[in-house]
Coordinates of C-alpha atoms and ligand atoms in Angstrom, one line a residue:
X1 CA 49.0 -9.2 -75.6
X2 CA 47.2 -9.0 -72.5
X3 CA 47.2 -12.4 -70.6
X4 CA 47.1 -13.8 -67.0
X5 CA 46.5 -16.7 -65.0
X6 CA 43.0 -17.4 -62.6
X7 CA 43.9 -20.1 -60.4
X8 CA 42.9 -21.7 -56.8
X9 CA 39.2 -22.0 -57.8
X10 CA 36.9 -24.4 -58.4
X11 CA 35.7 -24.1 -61.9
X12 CA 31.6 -24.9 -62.8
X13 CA 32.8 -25.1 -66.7
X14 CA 28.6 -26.1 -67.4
X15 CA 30.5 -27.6 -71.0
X16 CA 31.1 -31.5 -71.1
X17 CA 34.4 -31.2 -68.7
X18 CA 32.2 -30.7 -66.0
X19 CA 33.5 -29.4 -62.8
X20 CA 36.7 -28.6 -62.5
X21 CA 38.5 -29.3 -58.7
X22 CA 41.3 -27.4 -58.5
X23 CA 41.4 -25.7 -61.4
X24 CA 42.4 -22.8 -63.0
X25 CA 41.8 -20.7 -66.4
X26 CA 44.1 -18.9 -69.0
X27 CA 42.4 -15.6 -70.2
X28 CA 44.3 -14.3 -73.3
X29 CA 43.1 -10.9 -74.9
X30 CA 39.3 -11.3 -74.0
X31 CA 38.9 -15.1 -74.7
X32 CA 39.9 -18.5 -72.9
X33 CA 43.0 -19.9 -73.9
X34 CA 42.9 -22.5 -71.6
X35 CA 41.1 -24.1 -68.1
X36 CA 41.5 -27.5 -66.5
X37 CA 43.0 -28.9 -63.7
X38 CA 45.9 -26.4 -61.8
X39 CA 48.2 -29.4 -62.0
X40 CA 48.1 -29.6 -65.4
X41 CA 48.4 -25.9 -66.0
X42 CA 51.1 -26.2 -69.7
X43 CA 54.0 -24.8 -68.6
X44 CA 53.8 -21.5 -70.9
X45 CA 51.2 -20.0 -68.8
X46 CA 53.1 -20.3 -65.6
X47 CA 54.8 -17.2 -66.0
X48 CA 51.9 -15.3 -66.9
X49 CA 50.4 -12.4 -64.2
X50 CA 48.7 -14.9 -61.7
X51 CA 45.5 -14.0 -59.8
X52 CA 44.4 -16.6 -56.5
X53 CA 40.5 -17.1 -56.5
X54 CA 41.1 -18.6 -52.8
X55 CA 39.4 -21.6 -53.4
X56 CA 35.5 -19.6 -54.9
X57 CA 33.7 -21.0 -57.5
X58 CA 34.0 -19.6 -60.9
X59 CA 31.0 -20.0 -63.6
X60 CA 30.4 -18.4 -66.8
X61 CA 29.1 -14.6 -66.4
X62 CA 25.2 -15.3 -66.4
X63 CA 22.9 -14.5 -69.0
X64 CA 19.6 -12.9 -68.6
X65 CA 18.0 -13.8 -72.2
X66 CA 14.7 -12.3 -71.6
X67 CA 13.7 -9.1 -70.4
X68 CA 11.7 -5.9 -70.7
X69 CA 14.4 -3.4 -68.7
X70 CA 12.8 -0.4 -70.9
X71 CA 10.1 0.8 -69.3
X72 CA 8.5 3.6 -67.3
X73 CA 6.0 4.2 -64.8
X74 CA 4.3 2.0 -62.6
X75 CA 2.2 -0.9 -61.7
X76 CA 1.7 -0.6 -58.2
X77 CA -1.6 0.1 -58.8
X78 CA -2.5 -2.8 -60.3
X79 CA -0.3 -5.1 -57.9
X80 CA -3.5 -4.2 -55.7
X81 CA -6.2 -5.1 -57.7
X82 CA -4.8 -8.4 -58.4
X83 CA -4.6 -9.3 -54.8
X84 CA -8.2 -8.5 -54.7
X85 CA -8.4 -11.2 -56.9
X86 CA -8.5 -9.3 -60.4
X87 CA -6.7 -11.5 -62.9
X88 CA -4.1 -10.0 -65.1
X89 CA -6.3 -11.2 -68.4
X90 CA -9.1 -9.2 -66.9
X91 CA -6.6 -6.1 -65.7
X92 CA -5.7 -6.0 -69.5
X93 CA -9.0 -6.3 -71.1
X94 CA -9.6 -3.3 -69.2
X95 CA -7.2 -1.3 -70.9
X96 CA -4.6 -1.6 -67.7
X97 CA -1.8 -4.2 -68.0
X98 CA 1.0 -3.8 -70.9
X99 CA -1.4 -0.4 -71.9
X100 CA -0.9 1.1 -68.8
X101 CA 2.9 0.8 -69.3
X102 CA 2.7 1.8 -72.7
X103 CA 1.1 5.6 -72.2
X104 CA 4.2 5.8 -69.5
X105 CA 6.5 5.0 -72.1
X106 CA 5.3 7.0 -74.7
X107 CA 5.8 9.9 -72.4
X108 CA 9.4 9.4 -72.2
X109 CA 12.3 10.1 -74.4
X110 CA 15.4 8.1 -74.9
X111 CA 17.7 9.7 -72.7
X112 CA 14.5 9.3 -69.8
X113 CA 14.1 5.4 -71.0
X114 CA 17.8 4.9 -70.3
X115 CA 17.9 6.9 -66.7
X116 CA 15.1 4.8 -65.6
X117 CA 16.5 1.5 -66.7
X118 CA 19.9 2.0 -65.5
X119 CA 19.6 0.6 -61.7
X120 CA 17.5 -2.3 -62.6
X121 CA 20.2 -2.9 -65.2
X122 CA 23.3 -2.3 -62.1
X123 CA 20.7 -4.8 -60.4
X124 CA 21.3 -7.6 -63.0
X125 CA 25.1 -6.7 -63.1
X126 CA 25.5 -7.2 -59.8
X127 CA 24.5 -10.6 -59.6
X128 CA 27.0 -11.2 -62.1
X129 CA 25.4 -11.2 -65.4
X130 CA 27.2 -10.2 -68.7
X131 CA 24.9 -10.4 -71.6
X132 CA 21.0 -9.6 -71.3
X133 CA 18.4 -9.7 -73.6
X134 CA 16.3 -6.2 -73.5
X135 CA 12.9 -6.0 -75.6
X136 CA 11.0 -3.3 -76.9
X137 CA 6.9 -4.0 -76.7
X138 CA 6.1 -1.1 -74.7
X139 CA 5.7 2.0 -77.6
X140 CA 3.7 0.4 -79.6
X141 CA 3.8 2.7 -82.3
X142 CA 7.3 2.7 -85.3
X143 CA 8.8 5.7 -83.6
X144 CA 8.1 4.6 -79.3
X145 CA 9.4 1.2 -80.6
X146 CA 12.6 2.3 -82.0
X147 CA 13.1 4.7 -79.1
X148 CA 12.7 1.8 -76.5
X149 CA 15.5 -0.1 -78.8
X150 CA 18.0 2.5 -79.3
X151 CA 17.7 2.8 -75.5
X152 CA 18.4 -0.7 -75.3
X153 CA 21.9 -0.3 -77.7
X154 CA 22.6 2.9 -75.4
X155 CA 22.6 0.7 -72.3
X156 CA 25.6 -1.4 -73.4
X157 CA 27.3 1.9 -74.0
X158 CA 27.1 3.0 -70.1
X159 CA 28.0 -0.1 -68.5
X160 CA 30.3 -3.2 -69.2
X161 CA 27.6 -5.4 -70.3
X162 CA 26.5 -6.5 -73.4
X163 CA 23.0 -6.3 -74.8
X164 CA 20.9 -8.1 -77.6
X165 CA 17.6 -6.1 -79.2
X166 CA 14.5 -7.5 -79.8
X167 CA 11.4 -6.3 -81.8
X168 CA 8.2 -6.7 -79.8
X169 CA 6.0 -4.6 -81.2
X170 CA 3.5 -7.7 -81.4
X171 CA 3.3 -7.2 -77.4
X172 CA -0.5 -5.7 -77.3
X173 CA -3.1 -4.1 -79.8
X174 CA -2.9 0.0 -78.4
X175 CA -6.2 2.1 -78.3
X176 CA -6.1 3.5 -81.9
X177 CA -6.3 -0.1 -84.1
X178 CA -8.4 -1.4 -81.5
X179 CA -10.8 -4.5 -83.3
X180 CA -7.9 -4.2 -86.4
X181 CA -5.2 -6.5 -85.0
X182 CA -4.3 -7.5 -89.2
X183 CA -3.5 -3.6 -89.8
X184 CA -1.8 -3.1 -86.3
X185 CA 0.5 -6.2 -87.9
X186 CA 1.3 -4.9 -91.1
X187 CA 1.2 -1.3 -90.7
X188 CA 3.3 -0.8 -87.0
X189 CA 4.8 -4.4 -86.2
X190 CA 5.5 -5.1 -89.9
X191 CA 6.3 -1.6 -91.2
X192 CA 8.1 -0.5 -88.3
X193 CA 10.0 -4.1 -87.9
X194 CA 11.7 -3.2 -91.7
X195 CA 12.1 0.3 -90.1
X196 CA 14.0 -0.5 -86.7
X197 CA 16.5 -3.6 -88.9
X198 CA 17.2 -0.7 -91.4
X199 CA 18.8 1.4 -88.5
X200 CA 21.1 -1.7 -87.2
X201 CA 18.4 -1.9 -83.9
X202 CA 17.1 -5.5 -84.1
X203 CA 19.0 -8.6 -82.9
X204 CA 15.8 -11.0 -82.8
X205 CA 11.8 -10.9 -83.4
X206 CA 9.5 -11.7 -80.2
X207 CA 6.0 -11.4 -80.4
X208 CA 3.2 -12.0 -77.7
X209 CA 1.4 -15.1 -78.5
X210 CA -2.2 -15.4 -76.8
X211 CA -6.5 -14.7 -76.3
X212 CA -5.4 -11.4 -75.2
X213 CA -2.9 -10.3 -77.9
X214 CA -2.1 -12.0 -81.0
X215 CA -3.5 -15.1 -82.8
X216 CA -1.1 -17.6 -84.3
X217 CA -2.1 -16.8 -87.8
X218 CA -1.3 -13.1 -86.6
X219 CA 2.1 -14.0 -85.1
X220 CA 3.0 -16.2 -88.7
X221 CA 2.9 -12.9 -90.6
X222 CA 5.4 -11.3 -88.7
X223 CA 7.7 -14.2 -88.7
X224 CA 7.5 -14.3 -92.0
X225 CA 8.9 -10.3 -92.5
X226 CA 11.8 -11.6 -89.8
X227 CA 12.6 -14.8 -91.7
X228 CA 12.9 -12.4 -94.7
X229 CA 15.2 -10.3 -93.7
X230 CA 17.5 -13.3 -91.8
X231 CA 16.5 -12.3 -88.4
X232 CA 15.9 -15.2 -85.7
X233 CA 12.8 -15.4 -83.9
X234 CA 11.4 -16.0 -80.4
X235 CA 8.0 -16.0 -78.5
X236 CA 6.0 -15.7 -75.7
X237 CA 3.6 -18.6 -75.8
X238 CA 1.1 -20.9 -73.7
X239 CA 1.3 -18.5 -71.0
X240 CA -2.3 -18.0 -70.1
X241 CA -3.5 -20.7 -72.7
X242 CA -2.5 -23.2 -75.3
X243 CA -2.7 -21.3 -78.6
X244 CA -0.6 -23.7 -80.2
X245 CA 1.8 -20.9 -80.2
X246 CA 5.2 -22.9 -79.4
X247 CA 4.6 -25.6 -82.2
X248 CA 4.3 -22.1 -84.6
X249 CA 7.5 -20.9 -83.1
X250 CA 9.6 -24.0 -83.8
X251 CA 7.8 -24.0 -87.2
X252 CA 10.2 -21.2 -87.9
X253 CA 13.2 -22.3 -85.7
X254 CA 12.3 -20.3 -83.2
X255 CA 16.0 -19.9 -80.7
X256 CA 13.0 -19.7 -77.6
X257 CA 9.5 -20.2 -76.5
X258 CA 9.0 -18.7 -73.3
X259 CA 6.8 -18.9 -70.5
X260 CA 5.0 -22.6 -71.6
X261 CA 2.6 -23.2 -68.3
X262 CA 0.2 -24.3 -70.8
X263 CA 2.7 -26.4 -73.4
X264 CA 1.0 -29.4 -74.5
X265 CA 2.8 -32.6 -76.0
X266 CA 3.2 -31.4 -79.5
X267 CA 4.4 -28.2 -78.6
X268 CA 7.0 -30.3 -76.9
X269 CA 7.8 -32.7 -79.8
X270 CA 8.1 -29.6 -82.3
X271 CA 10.4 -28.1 -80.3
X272 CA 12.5 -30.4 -79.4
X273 CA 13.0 -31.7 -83.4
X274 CA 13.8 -27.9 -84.2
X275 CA 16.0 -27.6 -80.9
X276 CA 13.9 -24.2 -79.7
X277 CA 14.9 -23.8 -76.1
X278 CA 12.3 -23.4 -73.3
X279 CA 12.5 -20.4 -71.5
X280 CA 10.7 -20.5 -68.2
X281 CA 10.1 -17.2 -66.5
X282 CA 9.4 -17.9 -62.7
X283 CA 9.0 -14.5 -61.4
X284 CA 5.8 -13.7 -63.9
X285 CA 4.3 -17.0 -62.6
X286 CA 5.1 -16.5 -58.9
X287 CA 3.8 -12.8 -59.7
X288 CA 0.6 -13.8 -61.4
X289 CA 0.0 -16.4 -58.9
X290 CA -0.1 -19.3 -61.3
X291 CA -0.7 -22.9 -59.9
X292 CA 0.2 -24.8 -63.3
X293 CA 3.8 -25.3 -63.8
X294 CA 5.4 -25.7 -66.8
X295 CA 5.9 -29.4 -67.9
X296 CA 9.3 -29.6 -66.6
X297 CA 9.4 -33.4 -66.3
X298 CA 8.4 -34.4 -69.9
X299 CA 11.2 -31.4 -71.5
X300 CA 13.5 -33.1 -69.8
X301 CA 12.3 -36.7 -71.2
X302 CA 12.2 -34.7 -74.6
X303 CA 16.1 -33.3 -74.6
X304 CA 14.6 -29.5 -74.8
X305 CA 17.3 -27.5 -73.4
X306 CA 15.8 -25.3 -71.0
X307 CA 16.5 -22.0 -70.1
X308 CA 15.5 -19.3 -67.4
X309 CA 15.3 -15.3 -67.3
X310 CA 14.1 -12.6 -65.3
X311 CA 11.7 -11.3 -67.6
X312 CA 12.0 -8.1 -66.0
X313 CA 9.3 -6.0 -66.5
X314 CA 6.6 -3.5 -64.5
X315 CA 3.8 -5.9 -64.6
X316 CA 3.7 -9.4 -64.8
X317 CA 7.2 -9.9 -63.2
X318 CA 8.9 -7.2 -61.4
X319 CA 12.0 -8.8 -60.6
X320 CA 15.4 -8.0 -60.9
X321 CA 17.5 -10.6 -60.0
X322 CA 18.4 -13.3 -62.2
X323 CA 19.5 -15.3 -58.9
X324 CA 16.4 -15.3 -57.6
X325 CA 15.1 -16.2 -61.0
X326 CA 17.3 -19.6 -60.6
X327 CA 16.0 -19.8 -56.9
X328 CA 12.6 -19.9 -57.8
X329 CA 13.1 -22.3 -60.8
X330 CA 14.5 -24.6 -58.3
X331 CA 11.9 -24.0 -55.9
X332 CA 8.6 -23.6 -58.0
X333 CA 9.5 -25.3 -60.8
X334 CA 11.8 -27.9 -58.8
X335 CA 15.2 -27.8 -61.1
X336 CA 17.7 -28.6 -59.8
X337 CA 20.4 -26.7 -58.9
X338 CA 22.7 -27.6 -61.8
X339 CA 19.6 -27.2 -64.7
X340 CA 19.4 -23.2 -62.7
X341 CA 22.7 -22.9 -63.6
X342 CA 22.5 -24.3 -66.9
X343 CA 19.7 -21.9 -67.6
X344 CA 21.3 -18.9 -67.3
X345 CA 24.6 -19.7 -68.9
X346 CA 25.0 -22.7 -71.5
X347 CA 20.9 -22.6 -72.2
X348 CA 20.1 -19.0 -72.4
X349 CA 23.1 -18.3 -74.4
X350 CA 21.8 -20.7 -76.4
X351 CA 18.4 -19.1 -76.7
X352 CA 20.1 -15.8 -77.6
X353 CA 22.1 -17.8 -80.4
X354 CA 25.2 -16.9 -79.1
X355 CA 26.1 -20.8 -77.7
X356 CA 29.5 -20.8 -80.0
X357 CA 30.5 -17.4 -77.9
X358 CA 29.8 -17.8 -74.6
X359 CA 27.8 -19.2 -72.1
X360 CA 30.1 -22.0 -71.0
X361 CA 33.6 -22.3 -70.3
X362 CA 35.7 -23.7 -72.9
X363 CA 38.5 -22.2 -75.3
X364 CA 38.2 -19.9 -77.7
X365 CA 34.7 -18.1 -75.6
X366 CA 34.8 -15.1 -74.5
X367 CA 36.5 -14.8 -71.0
X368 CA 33.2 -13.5 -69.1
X369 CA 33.4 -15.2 -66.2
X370 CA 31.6 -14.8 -62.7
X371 CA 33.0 -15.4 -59.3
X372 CA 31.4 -16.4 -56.5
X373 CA 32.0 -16.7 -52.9
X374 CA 30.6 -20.6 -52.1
X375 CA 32.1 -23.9 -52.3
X376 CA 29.1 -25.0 -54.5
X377 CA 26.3 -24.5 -57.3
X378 CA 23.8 -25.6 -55.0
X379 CA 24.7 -22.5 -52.2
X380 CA 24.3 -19.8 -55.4
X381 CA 20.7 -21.6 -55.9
X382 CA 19.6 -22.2 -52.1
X383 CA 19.4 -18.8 -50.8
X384 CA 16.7 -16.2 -51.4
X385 CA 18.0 -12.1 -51.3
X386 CA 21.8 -13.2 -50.8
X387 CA 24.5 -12.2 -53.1
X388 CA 27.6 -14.0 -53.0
X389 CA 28.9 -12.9 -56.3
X390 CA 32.8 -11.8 -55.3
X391 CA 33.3 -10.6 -58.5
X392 CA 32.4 -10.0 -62.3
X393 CA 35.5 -10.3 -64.5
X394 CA 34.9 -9.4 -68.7
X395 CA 37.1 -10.8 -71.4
X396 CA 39.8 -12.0 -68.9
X397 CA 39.4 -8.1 -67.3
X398 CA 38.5 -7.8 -63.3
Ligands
NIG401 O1 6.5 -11.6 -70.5 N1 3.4 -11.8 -71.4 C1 3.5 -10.8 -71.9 N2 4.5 -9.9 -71.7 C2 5.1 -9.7 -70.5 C3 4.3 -9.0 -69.5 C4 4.4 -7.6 -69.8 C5 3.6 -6.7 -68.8 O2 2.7 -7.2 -68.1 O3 3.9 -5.5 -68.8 C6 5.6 -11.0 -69.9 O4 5.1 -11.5 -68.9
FE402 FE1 8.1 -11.3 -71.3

């Protein structure tokens, strides 16, 4: 059995016990056996091997439960053109954008796709994270898909961290069915959907919801294929424009709709009756330059648990920390510093339909826990480019 004590911390549980004083937390063989108040620590623990926090503030591990870490080349290029006032609709309609990324990828194999990803995925570990949502979307064809996923499963295999899959083959129409968005569905996002899920490489269905990618009608066929083979679904919608796309999401109990600047009231009502959560991506509008916000203040009203992620990717939001994710929530999106913390532990494992293993701090979840050296949530959320994390411990391990 391997067992032992962390104590002398304050303890940000983000479950209904709240915040925890002076409190510490029994790990016993990867899960929590127990946390509350030191004082009231049961007596069988005390002999356990003991570890002093020195007063830091423990959380859950963080979550990252959207991103495109697979990826090659560049988009410096384009970084340029949009400051000269080119919008990333038009940067895509001219064949730059996601394509630009996608003749990259193409161009790499696995073992390349991996390399490449590795320090942005250190990046993410490093501000504590433990589980983190990686997407394909960048092949575009069955076999550049699968390659982007089974780089995605090799990931977990390199570093401590744990990773989910998801199919987004839906991400863009490439060059060669260019005008034949239906047969791009069924023949490569379809087809190559049944493909990927017979190899064990698909955790959840994404697709990319808007005027310049797929209509809803398009996006309904491909759920349908995920519902069919028990796979849970999630998309990015109302980005650009309202497409209705969130209201179709929650149609098919979607666990996210992500992005949402251009939500409207339905979408809202539909997805809080089919508890989707909202999963707003800060860096792509701080990156895009948006000046609509998500509605923050009527999900609230509505109970839609909402979550926040990196969305980590060479285009729209090259960013790479998930603390500044929660900074800029707070700041852009004006959250406060408790919702940025609930967004990227008890929310986004919820969008990742993992709630009942982790994400908060309660007993029986896994014992991924993050350390941090400040006396409050509100000094992990405050700062921009600081790192205070002290120290990343996995099931109970430092
Ligand atoms: O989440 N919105 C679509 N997909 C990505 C952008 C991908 C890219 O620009 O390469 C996003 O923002
Ligand atoms: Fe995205």
């Amino acid at each position: 059995m391997d067992a032992r004590v962390f104590q002398n911390c304050r303890i940000a549980s983000q479950s209904p016990q709240g915040l925890i004083g002076n409190g510490a937390l029994v790990a016993e063989n990867g899960r929590i056996r127990w946390l509350g108040a030191a004082v009231d620590l049961p007596d069988e623990f005390r002999a356990l091997p003991t570890r002093d926090l020195d007063g830091r503030l423990m959380t859950p591990a963080l979550i990252d439960c959207h991103t495109h870490l697979i990826h090659a080349g560049s988009r410096a290029a384009e970084f340029l053109l949009r400051q000269q006032g080119v919008s990333y609709a038009e940067i895509a309609r001219q064949g730059g954008g996601i394509m630009a990324t996608v003749t990259a990828t193409r161009a790499e194999d696995v073992e390349s796709l991996v390399a490449a990803a590795l320090p942005r995925l250190d990046a993410l570990i490093g501000d504590g994270v433990a589980l983190i949502e990686v997407k394909s979307g960048y092949g575009l064809s069955i076999p550049a898909e699968i390659a982007m996923l089974r780089a995605a499963r090799r990931l977990a295999e390199l570093r401590p961290v744990r990773i989910t899959t998801t199919w987004l083959a839906a991400h863009a129409v490439p060059p060669e069915y260019a005008g034949r968005p239906d047969a791009y569905i069924s023949e490569v996002a379809i087809a190559g959907l049944h493909a990927a899920h017979a190899r064990g490489l698909v955790d959840a269905v994404d697709g990319f919801c808007e005027n310049i990618a797929f209509s809803p009608a398009q996006i309904a066929r491909l759920f349908d294929a995920a519902t069919a083979l028990g796979l849970p679904v999630k998309l990015h919608a109302e980005q650009l424009s309202n497409q209705g796309a969130s209201a179709l999401a929650a149609s098919y109990g979607a666990l996210s709709a992500d992005h949402l600047e251009y939500l409207d009231d339905r979408g809202i009502a539909e997805m809080a009756a089919s508890g989707t959560v909202a999963t707003l991506l800060p860096g792509a509008f701080y990156t895009l330059g948006e000046t609509r916000r998500p509605p923050i203040t009527a999900l609230r009203a509505a109970g839609v648990p909402i979550a926040i992620a990196t969305d980590a990717n060479p285009g729209s939001a090259p960013l790479y920390s998930l603390l500044l994710a929660m900074n800029m929530a707070a700041t852009l999106f004006h959250l406060t510093p408790d919702e940025a913390l609930l967004g990227v532990t008890r929310n986004a494992a919820l969008a990742l339909g993992q709630a009942a293993d982790c994400g908060t701090l309660e007993v029986g979840k896994r014992a991924d826990l993050a350390v941090w050296d400040v006396a409050e949530v509100a000094e992990l959320v405050y700062r921009m480019g600081a790192n205070p994390l002290f120290q990343r411990i996995i099931g109970g391990r430092e």
